[in-house]
Coordinates of N, CA, C and O in Angstrom, one line a residue:
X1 N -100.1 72.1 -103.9 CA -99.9 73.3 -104.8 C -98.5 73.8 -104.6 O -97.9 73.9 -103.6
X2 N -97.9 74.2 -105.9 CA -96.6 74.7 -105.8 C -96.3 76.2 -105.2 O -96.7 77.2 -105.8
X3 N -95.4 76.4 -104.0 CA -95.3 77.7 -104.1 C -95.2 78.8 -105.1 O -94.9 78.5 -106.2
X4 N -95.5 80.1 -104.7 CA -95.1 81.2 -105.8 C -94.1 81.7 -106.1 O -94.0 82.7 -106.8
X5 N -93.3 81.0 -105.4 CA -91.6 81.6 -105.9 C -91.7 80.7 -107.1 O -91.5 81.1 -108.3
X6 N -92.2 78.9 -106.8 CA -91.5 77.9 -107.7 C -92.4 78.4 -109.3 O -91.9 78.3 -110.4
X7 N -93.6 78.9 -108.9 CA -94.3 79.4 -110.4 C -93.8 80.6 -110.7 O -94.3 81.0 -111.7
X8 N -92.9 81.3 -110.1 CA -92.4 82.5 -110.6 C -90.9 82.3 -111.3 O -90.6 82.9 -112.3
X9 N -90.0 81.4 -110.8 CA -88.9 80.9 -111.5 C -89.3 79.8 -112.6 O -88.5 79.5 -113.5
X10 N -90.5 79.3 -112.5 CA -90.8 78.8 -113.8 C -90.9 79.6 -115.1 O -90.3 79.5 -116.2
X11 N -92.1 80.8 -114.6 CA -92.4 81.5 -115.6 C -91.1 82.1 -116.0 O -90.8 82.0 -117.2
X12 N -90.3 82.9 -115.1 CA -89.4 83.7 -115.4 C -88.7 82.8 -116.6 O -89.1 83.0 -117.7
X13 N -88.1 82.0 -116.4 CA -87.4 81.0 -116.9 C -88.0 80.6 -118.6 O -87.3 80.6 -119.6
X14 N -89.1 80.4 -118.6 CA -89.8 80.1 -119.9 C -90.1 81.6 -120.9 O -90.2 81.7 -122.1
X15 N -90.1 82.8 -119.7 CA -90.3 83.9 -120.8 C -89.3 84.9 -121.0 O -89.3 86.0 -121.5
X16 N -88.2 84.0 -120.2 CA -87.0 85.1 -120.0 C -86.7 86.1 -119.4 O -85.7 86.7 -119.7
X17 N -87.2 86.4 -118.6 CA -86.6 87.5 -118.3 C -87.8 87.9 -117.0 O -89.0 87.7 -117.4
X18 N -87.6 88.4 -115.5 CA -88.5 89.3 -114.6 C -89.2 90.4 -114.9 O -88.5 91.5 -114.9
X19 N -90.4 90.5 -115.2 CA -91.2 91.7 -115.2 C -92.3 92.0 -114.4 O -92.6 91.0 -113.8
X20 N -93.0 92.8 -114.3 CA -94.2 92.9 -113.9 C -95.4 92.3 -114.3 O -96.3 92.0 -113.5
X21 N -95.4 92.1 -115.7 CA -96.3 90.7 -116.2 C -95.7 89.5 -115.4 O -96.5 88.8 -114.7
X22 N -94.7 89.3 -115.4 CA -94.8 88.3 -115.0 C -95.0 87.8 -113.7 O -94.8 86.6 -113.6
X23 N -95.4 88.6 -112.7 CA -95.7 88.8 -111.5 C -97.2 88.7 -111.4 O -97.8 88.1 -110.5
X24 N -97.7 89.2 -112.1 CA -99.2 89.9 -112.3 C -99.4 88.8 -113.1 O -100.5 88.4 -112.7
X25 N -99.1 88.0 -113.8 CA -99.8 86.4 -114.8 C -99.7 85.5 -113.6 O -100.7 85.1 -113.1
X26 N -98.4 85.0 -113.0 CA -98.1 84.2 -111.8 C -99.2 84.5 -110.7 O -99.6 83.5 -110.1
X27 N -99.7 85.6 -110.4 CA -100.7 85.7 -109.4 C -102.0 85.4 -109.8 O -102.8 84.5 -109.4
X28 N -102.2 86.1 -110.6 CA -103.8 85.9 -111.5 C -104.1 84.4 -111.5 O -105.1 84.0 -110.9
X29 N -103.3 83.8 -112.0 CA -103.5 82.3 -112.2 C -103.6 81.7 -111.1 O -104.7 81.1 -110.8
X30 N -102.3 81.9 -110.1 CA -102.8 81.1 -109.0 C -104.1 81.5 -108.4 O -104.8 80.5 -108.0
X31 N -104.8 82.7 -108.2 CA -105.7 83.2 -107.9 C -107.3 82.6 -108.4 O -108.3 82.3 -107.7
X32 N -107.0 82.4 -110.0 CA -107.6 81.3 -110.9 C -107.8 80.0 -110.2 O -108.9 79.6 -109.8
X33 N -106.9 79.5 -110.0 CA -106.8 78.3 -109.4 C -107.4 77.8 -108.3 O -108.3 76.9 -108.3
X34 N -106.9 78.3 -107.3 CA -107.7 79.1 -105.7 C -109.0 78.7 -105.4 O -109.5 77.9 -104.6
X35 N -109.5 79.4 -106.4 CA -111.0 79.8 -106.7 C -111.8 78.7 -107.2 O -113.0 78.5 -106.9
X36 N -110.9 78.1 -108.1 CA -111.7 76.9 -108.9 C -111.3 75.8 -108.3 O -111.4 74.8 -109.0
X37 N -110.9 75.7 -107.1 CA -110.0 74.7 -106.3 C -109.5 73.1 -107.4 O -110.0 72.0 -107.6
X38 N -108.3 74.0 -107.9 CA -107.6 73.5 -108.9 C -106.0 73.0 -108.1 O -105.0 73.6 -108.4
X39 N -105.9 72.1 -107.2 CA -104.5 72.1 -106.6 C -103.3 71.5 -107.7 O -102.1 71.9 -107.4
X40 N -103.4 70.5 -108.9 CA -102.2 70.8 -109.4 C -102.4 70.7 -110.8 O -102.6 69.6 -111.3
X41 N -102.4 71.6 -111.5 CA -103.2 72.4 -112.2 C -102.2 71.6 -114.1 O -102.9 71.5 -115.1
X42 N -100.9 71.3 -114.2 CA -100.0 70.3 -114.9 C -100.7 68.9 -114.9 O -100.5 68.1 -115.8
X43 N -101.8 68.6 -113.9 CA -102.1 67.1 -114.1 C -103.6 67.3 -114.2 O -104.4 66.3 -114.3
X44 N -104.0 68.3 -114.1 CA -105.8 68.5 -114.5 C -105.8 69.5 -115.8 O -105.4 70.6 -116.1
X45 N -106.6 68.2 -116.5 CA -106.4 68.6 -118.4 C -107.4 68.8 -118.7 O -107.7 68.4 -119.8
X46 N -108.9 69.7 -117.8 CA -110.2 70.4 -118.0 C -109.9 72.0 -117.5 O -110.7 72.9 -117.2
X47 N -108.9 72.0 -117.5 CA -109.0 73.6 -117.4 C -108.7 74.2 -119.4 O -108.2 73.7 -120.4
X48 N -109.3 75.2 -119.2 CA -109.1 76.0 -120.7 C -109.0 77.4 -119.8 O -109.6 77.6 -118.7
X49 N -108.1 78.6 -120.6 CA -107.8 79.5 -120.3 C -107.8 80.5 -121.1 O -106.8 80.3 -121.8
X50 N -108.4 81.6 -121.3 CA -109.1 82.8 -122.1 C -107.8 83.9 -122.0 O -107.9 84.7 -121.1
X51 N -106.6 84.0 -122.6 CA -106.2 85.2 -122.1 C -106.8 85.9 -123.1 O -107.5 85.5 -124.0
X52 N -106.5 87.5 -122.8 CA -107.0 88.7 -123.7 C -105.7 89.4 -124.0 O -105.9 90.6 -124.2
X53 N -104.6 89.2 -124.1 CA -103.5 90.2 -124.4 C -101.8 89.5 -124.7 O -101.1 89.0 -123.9
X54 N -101.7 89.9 -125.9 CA -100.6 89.1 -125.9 C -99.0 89.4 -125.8 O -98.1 89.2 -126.6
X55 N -99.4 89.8 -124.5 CA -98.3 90.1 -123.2 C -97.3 89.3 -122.5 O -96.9 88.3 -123.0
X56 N -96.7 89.8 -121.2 CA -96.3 88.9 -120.3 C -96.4 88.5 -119.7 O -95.6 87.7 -119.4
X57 N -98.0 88.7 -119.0 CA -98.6 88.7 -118.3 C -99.1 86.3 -118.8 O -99.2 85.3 -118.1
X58 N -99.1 86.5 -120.4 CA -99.8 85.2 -121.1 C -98.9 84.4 -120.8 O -99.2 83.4 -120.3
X59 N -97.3 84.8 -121.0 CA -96.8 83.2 -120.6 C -96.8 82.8 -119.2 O -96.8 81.6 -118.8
X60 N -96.8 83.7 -118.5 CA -97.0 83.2 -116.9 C -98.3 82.2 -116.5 O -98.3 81.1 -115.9
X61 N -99.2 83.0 -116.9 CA -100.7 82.3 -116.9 C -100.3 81.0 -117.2 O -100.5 80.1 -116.5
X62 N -99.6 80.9 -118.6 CA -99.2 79.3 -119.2 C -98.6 78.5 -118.6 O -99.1 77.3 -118.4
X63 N -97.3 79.0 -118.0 CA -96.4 78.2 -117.6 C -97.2 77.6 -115.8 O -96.9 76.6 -115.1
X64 N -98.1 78.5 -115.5 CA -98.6 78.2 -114.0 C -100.0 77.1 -114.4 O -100.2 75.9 -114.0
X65 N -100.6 77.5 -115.1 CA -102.4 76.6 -115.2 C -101.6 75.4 -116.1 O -102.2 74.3 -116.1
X66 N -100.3 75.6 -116.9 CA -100.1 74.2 -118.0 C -100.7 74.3 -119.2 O -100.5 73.4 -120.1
X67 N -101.3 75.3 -119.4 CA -102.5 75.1 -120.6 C -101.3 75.9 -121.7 O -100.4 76.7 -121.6
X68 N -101.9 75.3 -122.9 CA -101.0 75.3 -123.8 C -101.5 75.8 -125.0 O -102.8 75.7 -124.8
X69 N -101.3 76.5 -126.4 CA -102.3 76.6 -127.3 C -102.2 75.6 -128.1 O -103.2 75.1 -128.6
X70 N -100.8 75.1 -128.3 CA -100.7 73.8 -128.8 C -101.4 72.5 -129.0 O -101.5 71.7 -129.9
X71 N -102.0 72.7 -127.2 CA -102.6 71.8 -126.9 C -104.5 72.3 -126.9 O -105.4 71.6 -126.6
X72 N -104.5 73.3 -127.2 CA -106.0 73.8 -127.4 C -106.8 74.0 -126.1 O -108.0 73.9 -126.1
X73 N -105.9 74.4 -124.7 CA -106.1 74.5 -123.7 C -106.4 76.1 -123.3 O -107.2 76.5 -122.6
X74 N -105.1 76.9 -124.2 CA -105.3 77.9 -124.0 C -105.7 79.5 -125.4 O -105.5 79.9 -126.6
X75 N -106.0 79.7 -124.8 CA -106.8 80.7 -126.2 C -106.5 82.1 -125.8 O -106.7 82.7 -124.7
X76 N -105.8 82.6 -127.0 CA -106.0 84.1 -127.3 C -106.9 84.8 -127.4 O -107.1 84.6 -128.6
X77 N -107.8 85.7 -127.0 CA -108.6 86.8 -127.5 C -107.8 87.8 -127.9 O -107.0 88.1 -127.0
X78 N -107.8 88.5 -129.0 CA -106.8 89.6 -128.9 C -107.5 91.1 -128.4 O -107.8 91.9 -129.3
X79 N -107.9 91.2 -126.9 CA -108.7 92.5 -126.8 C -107.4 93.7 -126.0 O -107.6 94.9 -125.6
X80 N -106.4 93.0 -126.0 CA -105.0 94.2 -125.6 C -105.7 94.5 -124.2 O -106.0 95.7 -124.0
X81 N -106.1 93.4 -123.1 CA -106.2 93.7 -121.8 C -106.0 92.9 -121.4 O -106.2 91.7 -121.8
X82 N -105.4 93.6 -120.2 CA -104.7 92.7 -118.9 C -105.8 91.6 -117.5 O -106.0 91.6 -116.3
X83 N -106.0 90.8 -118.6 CA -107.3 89.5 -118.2 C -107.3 88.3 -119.2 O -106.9 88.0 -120.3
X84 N -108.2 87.6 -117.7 CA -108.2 86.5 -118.0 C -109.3 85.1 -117.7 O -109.4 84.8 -116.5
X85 N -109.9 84.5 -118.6 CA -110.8 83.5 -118.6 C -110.4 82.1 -118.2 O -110.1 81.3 -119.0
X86 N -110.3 81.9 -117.2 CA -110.3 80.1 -116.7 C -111.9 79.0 -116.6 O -112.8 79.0 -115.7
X87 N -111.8 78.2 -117.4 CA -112.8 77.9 -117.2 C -112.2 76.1 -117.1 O -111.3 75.7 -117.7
X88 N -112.9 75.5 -116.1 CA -112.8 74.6 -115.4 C -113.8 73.6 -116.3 O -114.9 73.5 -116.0
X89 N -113.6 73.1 -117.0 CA -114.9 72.3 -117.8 C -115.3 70.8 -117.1 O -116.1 70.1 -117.8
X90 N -114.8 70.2 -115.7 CA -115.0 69.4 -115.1 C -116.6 69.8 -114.2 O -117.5 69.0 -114.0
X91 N -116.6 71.1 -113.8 CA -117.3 71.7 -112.6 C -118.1 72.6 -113.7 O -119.3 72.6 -113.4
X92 N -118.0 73.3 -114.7 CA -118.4 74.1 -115.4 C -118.5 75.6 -114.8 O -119.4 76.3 -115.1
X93 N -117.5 76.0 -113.9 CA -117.6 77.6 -113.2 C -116.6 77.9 -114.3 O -115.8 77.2 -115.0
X94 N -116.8 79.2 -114.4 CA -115.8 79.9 -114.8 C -116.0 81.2 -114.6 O -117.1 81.7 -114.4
X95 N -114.4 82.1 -114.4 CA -114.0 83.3 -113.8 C -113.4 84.1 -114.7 O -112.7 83.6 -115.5
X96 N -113.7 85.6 -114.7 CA -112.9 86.6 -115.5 C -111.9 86.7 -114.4 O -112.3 86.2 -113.3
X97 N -110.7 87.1 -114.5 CA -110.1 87.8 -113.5 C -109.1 89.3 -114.5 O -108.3 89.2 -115.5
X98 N -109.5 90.6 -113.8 CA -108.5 91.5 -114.7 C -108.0 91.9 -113.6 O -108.3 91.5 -112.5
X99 N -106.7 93.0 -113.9 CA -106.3 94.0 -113.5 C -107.0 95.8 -113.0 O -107.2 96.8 -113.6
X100 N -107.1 95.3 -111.8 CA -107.9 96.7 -111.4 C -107.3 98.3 -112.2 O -107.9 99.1 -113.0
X101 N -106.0 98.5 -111.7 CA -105.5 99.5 -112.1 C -104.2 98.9 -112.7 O -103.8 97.8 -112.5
X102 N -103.6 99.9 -113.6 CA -102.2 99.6 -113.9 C -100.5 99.9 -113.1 O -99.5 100.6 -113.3
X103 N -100.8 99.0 -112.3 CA -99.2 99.5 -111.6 C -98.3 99.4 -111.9 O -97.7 98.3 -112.2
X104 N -97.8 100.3 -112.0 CA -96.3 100.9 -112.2 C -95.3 100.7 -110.7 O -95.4 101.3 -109.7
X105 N -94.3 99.6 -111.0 CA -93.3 99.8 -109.5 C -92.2 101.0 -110.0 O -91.8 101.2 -111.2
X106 N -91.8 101.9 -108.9 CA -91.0 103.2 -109.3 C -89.6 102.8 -110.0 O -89.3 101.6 -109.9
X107 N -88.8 103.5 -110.5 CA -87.8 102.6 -110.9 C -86.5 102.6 -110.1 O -86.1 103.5 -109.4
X108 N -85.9 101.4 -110.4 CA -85.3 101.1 -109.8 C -86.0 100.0 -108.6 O -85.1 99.3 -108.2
X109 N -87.0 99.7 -108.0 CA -87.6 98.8 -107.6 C -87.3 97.9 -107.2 O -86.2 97.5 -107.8
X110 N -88.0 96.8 -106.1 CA -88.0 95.2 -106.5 C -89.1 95.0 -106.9 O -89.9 95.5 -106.2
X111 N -89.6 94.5 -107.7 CA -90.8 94.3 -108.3 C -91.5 92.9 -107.4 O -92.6 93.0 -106.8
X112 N -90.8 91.8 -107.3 CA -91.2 91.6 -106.2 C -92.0 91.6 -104.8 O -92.9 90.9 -104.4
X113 N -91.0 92.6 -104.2 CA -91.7 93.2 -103.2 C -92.7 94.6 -103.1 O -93.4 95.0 -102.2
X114 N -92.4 95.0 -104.5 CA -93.5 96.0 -105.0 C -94.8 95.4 -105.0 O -95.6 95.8 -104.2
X115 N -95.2 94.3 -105.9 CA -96.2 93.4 -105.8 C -96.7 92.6 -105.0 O -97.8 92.0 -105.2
X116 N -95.9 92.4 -103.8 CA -96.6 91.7 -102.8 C -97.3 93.0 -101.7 O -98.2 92.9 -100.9
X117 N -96.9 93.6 -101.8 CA -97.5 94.6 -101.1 C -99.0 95.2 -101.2 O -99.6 95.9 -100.3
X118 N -99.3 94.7 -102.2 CA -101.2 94.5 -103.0 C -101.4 93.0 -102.5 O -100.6 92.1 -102.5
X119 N -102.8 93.1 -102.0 CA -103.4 92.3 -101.9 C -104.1 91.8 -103.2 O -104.1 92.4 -104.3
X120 N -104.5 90.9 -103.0 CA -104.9 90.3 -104.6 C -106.5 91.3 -104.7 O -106.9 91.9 -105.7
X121 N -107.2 91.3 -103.5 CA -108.6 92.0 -103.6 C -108.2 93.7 -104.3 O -109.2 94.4 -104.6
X122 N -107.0 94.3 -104.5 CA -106.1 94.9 -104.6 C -106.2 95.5 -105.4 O -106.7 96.6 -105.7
X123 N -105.1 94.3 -106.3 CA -104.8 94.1 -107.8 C -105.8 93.5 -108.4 O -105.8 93.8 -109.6
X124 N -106.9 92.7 -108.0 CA -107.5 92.1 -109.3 C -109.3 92.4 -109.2 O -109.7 92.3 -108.1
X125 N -110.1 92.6 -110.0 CA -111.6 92.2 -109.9 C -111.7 90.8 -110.5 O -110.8 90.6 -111.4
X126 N -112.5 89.8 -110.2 CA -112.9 88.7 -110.2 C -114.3 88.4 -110.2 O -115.0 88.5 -109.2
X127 N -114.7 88.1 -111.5 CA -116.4 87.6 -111.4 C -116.5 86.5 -112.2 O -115.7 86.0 -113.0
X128 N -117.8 86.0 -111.8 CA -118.1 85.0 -112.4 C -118.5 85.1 -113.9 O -119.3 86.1 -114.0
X129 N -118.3 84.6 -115.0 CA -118.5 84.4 -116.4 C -119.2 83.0 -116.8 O -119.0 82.0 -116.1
X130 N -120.0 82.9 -118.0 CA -120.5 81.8 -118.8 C -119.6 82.2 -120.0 O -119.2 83.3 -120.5
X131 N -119.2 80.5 -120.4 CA -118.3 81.0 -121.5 C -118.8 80.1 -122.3 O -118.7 79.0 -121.9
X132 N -119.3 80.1 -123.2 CA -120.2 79.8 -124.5 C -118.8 79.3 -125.3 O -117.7 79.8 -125.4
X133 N -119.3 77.8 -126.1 CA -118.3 77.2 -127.0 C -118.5 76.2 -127.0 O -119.3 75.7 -126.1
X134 N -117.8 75.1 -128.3 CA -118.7 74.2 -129.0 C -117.7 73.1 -128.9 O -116.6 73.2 -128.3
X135 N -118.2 72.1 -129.4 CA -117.4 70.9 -129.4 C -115.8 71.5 -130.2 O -114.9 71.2 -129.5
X136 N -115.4 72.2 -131.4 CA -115.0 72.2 -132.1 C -113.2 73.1 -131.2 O -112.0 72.9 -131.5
X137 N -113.5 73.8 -130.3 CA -113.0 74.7 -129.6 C -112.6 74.1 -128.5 O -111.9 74.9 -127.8
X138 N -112.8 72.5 -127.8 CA -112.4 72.1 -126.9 C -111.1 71.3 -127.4 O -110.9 71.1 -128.6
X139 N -110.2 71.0 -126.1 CA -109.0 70.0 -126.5 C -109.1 68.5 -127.2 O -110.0 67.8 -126.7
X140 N -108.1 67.8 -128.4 CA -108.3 67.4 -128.3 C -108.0 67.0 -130.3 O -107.6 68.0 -130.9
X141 N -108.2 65.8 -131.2 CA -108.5 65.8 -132.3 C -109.5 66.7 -133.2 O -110.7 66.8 -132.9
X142 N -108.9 67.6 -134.4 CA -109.7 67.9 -134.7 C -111.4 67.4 -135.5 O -111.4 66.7 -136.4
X143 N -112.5 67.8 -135.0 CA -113.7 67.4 -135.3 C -114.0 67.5 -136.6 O -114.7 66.6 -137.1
X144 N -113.6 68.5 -137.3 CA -113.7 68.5 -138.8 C -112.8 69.3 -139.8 O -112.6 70.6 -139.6
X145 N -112.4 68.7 -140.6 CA -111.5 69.2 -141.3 C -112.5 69.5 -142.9 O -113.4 68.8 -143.4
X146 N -111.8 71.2 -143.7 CA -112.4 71.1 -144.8 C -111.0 71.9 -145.8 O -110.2 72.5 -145.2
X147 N -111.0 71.7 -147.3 CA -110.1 72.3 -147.3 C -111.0 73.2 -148.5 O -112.0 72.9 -149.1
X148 N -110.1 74.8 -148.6 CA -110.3 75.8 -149.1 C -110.3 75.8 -150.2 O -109.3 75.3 -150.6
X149 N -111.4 76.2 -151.4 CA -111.5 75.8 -152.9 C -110.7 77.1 -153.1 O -110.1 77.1 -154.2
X150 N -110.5 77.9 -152.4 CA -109.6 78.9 -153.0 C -107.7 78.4 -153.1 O -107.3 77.9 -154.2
X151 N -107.0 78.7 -152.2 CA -105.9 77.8 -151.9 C -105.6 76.9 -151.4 O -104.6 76.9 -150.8
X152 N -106.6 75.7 -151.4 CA -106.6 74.4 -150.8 C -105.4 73.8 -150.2 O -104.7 72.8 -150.4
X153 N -105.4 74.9 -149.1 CA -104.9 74.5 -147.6 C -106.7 74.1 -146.6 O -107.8 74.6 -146.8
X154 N -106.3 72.9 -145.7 CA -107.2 72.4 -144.6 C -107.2 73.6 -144.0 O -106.2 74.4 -143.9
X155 N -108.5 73.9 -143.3 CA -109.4 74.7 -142.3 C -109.6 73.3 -141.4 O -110.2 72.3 -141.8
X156 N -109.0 73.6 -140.2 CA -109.5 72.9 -138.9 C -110.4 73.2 -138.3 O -110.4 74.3 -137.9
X157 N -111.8 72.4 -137.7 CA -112.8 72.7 -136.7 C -113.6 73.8 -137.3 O -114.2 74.5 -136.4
X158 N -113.8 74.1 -138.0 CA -115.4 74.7 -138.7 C -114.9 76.6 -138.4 O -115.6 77.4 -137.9
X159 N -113.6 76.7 -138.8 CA -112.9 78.0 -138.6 C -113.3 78.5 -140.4 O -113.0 79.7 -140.6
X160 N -113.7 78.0 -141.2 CA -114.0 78.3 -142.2 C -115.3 79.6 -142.1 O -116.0 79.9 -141.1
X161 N -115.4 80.0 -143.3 CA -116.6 81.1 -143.3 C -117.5 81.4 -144.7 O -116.8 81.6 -145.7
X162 N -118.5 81.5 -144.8 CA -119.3 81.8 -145.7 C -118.8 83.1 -146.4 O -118.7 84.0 -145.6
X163 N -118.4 83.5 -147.8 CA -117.9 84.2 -148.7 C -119.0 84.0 -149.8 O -119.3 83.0 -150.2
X164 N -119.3 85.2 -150.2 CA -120.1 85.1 -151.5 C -121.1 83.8 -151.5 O -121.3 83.3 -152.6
X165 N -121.6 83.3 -150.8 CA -122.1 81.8 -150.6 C -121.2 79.9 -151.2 O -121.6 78.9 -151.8
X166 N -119.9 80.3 -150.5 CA -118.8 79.5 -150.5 C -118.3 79.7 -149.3 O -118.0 80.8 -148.9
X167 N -118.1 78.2 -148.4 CA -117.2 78.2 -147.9 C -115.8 77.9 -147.9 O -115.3 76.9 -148.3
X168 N -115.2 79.3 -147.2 CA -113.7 78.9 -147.6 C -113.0 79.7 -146.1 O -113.6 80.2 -145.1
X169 N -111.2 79.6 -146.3 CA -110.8 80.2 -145.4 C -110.9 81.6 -145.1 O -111.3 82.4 -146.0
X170 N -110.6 81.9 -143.7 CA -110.7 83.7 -143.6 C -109.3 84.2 -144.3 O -109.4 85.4 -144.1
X171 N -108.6 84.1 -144.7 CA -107.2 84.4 -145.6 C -107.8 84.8 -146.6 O -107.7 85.9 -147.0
X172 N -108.6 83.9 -147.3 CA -108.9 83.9 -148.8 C -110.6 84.7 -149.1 O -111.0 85.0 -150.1
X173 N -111.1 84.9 -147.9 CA -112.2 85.7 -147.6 C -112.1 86.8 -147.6 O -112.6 87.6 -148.4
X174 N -111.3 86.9 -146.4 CA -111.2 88.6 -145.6 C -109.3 89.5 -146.2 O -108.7 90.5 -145.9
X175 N -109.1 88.4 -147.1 CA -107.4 88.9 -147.0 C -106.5 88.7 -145.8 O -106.6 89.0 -144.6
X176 N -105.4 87.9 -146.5 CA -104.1 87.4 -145.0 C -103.5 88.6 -144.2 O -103.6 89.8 -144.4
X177 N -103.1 88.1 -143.6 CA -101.6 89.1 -142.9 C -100.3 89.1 -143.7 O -99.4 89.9 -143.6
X178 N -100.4 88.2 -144.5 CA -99.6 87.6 -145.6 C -99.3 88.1 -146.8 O -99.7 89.3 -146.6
X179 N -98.9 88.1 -147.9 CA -98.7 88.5 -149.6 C -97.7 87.1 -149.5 O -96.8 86.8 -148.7
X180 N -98.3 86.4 -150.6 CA -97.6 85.7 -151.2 C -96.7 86.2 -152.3 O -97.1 87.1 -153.0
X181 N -95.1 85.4 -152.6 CA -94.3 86.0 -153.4 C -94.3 85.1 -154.7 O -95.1 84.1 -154.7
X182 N -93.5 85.3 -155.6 CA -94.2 84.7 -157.3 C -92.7 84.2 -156.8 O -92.1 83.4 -157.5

């Protein structure tokens, strides 16, 4: 397993810049890992990773477990908390892990050695979780493709939804984030 300096100059490096996320995603993960006795976590491709917040805390988690969304390893919940779902799909355990309290290092600080100063039983609660999910949601080719009788763009993996008794996209369902321009 790689030390936590080398997953901390990674993460730093991929998200730019030293913060407290990224101290707190670097630990979480390894702590993740630990637990699921995951030792090199870049060459085991059954991990999937639940973050909840899309923070600083997310790319660290990434850059340490490898999981990617790209690659459908890793997944957004958008619940704006500082946690996170590893689930090991080899062994089938899986773990929440959050942030007990929110720490603030004073300023001017090393964050750093602000953070090592917590033990992980500390900074984190950790329990066990079932994480419910279908073929469609794992890594990998998509399983079924449909496209939208509304603006016939493809819906990947059964992300479509019943409207008026039509299936179609949530865009054209529920309204985009979007406006299209003429």
């Amino acid at each position: 397993m790689r030390t936590f300096q080398e997953d901390l100059q990674e993460a730093v490096a991929y998200h730019g810049h030293l913060c407290s996320g990224q101290i707190i995603g670097v630990r979480m993960a390894r702590l993740a890992l630990k637990m699921l006795a995951i030792d090199d976590p870049k060459k085991f491709k059954d991990l999937i990773v639940y973050v909840e917040c899309d923070r600083c805390l997310t790319d660290a988690i990434g850059t340490v477990t490898g999981c990617k969304l790209g690659r459908r390893s890793l997944k957004w919940m958008d619940y704006g908390k500082s946690a996170a779902s590893f689930l090991n799909l080899k062994s089938g355990k899986a773990i929440r892990i959050f942030t007990k309290m929110r720490m603030r290092p004073p300023e001017g600080a090393d964050l750093i050695e602000f953070f090592e100063s917590f033990a992980d039983d500390d900074m984190f609660s950790v329990k066990s979780v079932k994480i419910n999910y279908c073929p469609e949601d794992l890594p990998g080719k998509p399983l079924a493709v449909m496209v939208c009788p509304e603006c016939d763009e493809e819906i990947l993996d059964g992300r479509q939804i019943s409207h008026n008794g039509t299936e179609m996209c949530k865009a054209c369902a529920n309204g985009a984030y979007y406006e299209l321009e003429d």
